[in-house]
Short mmCIF file of C-alpha atoms in Angstrom, two decimals:
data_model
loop_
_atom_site.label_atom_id
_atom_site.label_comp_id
_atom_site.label_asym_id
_atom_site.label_seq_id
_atom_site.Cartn_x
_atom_site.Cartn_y
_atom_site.Cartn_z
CA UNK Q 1 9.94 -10.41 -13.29
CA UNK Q 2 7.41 -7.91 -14.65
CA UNK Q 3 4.88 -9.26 -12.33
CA UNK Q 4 7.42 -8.90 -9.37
CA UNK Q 5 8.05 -5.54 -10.17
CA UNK Q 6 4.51 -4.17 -10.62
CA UNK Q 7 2.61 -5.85 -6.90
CA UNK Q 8 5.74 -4.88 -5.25
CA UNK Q 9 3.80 -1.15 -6.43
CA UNK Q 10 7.43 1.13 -7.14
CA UNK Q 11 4.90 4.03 -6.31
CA UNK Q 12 5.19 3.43 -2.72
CA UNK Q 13 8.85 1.97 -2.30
CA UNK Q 14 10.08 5.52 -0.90
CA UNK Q 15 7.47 4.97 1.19
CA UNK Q 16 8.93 2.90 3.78
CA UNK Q 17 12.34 3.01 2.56
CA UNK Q 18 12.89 6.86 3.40
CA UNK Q 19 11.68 6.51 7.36
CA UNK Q 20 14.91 4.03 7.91
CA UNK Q 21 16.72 5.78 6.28
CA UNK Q 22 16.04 9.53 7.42
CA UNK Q 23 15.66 7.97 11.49
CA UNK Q 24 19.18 5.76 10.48
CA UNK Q 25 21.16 8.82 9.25
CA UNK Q 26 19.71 11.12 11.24
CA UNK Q 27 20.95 9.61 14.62
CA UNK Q 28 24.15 8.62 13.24
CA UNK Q 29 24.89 10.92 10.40
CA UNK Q 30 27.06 8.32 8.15
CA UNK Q 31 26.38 6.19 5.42
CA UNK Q 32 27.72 2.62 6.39
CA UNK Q 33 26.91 -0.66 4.60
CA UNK Q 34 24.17 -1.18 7.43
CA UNK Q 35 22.26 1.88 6.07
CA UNK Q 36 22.22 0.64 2.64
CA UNK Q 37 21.06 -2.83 3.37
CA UNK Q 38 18.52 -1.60 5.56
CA UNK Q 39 17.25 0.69 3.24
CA UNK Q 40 17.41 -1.46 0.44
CA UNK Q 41 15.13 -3.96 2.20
CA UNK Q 42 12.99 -1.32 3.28
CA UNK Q 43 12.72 0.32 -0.51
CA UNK Q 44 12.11 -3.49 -2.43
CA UNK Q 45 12.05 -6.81 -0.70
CA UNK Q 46 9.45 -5.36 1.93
CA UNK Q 47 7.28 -4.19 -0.48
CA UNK Q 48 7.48 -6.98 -2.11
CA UNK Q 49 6.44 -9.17 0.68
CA UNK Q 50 3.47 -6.31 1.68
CA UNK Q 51 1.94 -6.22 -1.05
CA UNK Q 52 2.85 -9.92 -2.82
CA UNK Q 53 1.07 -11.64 0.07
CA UNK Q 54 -1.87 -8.98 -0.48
CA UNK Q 55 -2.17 -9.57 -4.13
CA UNK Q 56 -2.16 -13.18 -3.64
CA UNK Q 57 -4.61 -13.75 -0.65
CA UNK Q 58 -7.35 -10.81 -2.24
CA UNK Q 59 -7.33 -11.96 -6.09
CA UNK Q 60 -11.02 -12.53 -5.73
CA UNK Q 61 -11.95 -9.45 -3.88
CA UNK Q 62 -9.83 -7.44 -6.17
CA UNK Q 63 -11.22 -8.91 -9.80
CA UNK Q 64 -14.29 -7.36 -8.54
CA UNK Q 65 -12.58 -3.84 -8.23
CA UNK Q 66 -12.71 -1.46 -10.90
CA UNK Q 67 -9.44 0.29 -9.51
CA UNK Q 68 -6.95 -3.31 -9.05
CA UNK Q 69 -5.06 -3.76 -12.14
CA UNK Q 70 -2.41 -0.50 -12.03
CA UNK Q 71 -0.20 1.04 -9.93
CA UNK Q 72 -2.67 0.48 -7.14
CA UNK Q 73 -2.60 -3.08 -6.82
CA UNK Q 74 -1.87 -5.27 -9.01
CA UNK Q 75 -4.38 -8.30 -10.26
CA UNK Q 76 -2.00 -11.88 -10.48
CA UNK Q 77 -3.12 -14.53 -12.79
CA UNK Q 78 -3.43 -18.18 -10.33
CA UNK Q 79 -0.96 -19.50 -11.96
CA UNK Q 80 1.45 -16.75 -10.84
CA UNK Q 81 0.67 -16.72 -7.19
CA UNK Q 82 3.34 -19.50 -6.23
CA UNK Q 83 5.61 -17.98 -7.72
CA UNK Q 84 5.11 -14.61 -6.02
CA UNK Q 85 4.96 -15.62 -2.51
CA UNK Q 86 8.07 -17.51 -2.95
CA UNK Q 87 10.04 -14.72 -4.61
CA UNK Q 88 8.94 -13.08 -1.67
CA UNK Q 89 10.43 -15.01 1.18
CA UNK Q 90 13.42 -15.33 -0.70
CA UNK Q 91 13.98 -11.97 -1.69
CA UNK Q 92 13.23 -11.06 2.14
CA UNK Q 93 14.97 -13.85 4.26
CA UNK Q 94 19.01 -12.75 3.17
CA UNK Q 95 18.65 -9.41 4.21
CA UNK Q 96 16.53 -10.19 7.55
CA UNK Q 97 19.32 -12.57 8.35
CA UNK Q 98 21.95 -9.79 7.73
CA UNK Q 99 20.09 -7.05 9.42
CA UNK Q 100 19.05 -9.44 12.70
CA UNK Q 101 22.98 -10.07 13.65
CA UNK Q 102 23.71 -6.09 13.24
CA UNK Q 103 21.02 -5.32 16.05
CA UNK Q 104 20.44 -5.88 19.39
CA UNK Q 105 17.27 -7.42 21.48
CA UNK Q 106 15.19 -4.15 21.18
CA UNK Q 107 15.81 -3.63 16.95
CA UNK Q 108 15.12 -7.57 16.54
CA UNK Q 109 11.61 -7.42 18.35
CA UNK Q 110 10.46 -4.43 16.32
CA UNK Q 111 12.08 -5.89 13.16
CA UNK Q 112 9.76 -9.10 14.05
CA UNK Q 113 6.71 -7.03 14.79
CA UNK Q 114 7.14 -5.21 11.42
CA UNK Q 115 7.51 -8.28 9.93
CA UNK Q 116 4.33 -9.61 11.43
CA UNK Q 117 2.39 -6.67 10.91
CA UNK Q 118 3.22 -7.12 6.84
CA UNK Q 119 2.20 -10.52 6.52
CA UNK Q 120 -1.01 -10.48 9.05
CA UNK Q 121 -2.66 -7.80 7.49
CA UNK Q 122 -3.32 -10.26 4.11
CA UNK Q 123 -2.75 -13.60 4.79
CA UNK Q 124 -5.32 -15.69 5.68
CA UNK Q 125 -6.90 -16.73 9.07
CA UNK Q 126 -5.39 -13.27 10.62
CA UNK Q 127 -6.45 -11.08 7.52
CA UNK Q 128 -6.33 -7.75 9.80
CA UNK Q 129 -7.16 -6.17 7.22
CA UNK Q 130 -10.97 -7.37 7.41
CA UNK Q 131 -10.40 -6.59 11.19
CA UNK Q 132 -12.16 -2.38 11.67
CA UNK Q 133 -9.90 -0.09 13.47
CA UNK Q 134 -6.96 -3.19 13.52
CA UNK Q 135 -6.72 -2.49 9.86
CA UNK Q 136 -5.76 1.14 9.84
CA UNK Q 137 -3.42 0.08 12.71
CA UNK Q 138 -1.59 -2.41 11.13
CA UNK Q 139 -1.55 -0.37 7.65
CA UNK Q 140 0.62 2.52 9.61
CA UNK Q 141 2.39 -0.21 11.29
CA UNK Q 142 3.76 -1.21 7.88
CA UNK Q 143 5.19 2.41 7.56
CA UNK Q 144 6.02 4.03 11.14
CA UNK Q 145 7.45 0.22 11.64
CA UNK Q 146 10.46 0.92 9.36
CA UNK Q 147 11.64 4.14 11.19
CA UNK Q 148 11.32 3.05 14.85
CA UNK Q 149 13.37 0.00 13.69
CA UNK Q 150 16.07 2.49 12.27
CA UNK Q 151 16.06 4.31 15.38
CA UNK Q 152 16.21 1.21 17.76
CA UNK Q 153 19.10 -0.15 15.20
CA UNK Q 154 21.29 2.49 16.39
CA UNK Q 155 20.41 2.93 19.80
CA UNK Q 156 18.91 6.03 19.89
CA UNK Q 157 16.59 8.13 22.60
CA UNK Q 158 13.31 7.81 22.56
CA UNK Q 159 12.85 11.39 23.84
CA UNK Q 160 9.08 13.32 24.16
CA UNK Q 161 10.14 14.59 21.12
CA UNK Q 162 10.79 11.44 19.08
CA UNK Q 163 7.80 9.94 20.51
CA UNK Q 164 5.44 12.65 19.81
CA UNK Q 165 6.97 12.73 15.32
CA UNK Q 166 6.61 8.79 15.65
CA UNK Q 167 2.99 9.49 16.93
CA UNK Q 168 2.41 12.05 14.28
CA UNK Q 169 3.36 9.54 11.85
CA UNK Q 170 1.46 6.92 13.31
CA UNK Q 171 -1.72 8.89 12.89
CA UNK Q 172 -0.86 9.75 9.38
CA UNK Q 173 -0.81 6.46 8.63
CA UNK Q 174 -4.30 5.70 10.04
CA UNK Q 175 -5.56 8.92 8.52
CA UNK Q 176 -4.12 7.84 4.93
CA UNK Q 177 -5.35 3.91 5.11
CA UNK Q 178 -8.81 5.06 6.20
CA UNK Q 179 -8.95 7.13 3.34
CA UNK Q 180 -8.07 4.76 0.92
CA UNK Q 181 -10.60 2.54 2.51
CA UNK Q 182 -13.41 5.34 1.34
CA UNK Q 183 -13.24 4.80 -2.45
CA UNK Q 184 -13.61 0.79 -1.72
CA UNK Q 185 -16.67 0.74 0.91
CA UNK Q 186 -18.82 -0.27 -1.81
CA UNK Q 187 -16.74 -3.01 -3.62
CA UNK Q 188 -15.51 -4.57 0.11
CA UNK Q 189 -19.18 -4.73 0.98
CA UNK Q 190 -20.04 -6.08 -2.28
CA UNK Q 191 -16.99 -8.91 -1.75
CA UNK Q 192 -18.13 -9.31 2.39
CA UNK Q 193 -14.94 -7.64 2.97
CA UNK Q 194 -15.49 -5.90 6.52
CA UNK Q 195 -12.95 -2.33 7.07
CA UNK Q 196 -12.91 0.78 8.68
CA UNK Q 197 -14.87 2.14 5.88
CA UNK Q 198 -17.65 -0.81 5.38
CA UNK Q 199 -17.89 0.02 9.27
CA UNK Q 200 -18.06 3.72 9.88
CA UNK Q 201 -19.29 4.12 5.98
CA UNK Q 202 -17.98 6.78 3.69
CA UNK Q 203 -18.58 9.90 4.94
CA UNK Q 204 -17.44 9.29 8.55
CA UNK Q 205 -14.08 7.40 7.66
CA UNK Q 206 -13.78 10.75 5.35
CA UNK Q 207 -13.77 12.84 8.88
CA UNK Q 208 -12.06 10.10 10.69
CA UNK Q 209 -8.69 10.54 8.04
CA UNK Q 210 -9.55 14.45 8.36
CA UNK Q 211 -9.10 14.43 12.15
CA UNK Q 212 -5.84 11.91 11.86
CA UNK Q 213 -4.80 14.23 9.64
CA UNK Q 214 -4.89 17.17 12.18
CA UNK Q 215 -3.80 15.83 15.27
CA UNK Q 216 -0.51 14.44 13.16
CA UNK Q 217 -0.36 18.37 12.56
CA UNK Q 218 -0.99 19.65 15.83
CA UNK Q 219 1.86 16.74 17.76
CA UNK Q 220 4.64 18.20 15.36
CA UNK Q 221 4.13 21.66 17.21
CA UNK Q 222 5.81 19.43 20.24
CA UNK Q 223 9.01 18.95 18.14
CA UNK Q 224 12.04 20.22 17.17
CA UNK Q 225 10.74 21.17 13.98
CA UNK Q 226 6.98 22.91 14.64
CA UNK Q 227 6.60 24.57 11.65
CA UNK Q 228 6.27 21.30 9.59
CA UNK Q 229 2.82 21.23 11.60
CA UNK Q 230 2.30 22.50 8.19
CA UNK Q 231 2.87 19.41 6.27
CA UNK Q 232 -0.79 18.04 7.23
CA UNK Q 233 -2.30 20.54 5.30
CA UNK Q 234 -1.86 19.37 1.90
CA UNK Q 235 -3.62 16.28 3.15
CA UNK Q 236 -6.39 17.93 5.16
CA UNK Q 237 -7.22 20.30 1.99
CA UNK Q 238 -6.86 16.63 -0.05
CA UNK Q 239 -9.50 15.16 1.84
CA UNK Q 240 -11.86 18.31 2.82
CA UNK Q 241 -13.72 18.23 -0.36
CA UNK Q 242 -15.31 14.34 0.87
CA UNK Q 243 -16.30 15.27 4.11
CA UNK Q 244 -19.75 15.26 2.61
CA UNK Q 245 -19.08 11.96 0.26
CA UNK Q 246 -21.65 9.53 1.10
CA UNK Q 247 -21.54 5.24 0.46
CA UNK Q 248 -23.18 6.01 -3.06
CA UNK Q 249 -20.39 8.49 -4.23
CA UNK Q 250 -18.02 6.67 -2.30
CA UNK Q 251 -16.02 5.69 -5.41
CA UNK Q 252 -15.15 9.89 -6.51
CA UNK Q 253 -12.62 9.67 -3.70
CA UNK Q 254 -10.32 7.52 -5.78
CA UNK Q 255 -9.51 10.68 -7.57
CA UNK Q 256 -8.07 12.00 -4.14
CA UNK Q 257 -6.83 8.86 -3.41
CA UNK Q 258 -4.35 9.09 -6.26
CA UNK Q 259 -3.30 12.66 -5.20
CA UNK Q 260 -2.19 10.97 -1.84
CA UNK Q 261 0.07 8.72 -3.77
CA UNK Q 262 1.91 11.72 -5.64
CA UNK Q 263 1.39 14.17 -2.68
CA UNK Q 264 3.95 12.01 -0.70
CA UNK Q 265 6.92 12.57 -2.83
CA UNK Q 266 6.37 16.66 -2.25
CA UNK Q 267 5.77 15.97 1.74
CA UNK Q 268 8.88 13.53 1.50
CA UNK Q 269 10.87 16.57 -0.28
CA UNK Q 270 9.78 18.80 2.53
CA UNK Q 271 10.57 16.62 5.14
CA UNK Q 272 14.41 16.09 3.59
CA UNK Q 273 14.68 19.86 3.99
CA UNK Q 274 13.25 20.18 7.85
CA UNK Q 275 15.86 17.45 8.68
CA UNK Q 276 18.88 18.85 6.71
CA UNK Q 277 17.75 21.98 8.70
CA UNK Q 278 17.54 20.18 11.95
CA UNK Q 279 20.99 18.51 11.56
CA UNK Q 280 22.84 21.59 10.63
CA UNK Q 281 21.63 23.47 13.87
CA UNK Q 282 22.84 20.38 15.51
CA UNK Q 283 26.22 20.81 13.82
#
């Protein structure tokens, strides 16, 4: 169980968990039985299935980095691997099952395309993950996935407005999986691992995640909400100071890197409090 618990990586659980939730209660404002298995999937079995098939499938790449072994990734012994991907699927399946009769044709296809996006991006023969540019797509996929689903669950509009917070996301979550890809453009290269960092190299997937970054910033001025533009800049000032990081010094970023991971729970605090505010002056 202990090696269930730590590649499922609890440090990122509220990760996809809150966007179902928040775009779930947000549209309908209750608390039903839907929105806790949903978000229960979302908070452990989904991990689980993320990042069991990723510790499985890159146990070779990550025994050759220095970072693998904590809270950011976890490094399996063989003999566990079995084990893991089948704790996976069955932890996942019940609540798929459950969640696929409660929606309609819409919620199921982006249910499946979340579902595809989690297991493509490590398992082999896809591996999108060693795919440039695909990789940072199908990283935010994993976590803009679970709040379109929520939002298509309960039939809600996709107004200019949604569309332009899901795109804000979206490029959030390229901007944050092409900065974690900086601190590891040396080990992936040493491993023939190809990424949007082994591609670009260091210093211009830096600016790439800056630029994310700042659009995500500038499309929240076309919400509801414009003044959590200001959420991006935590992020921007996080990843400023390796705009000038090159392949050698590639590996200092890991220092930002597990900022990021901490520096969500104050953005996720921040973003509670813009949509309390935006539901009571909907009230």
């Amino acid at each position: 169980m202990k090696n269930l618990f730590v590649t499922s990586r609890p440090v990122s659980w509220v990760n996809t968990a809150y966007p179902f939730a928040a775009a779930y209660f947000l549209v309908t404002g209750r608390i039903d039985w839907v929105f806790v298995v949903g978000t229960i999937f979302f908070l452990i079995p989904y991990n689980l299935l993320m990042y069991g098939i990723n510790d499985v499938f890159d146990y070779e790449s990550d025994l050759l980095n220095a970072r693998k072994g904590g809270v950011e990734g976890a490094v399996l012994d063989r003999r566990h691997h079995r084990f893991v991907l089948w704790a996976a699927v069955i932890a996942t399946a019940p609540f798929v099952l459950v969640l696929a009769t409660q929606g309609g044709v819409g919620a199921n296809i982006v249910l499946t395309v979340s579902l595809f996006a989690v297991v493509a991006y490590s398992a082999p023969v896809l591996r999108f993950k060693e795919r440039p540019f695909l990789d940072s797509i199908t990283s935010s996929t994993h976590f803009v996935s679970p709040a379109v689903y929520g939002l298509a669950l309960v039939n809600a509009e996709f107004s200019p407005a949604v569309w332009a917070v899901l795109l804000a996301f979206f490029l959030w979550g390229m901007a944050s999986h092409a900065f974690g890809a900086v601190q590891d453009v040396v080990p992936d290269r040493e491993a023939n691992i190809a990424s949007i960092g082994t591609v670009l190299g260091a210093r211009f997937t830096a600016w790439f995640s800056f630029i994310a970054y700042a659009m995500a910033g500038v499309l929240m001025l076309w919400t509801p909400a414009p003044f959590a533009a200001v959420l991006a800049v935590p992020y921007l000032i996080n990843v400023g100071p390796y705009l000038r990081v090159t392949d050698a010094t590639s590996a200092s970023a890991n220092v930002a890197w597990k900022r990021f991971l901490w520096l969500n729970y104050l953005t996720g605090f921040l973003v509670t409090l813009t949509l309390i505010w935006l539901i009571l002056r909907g009230s």
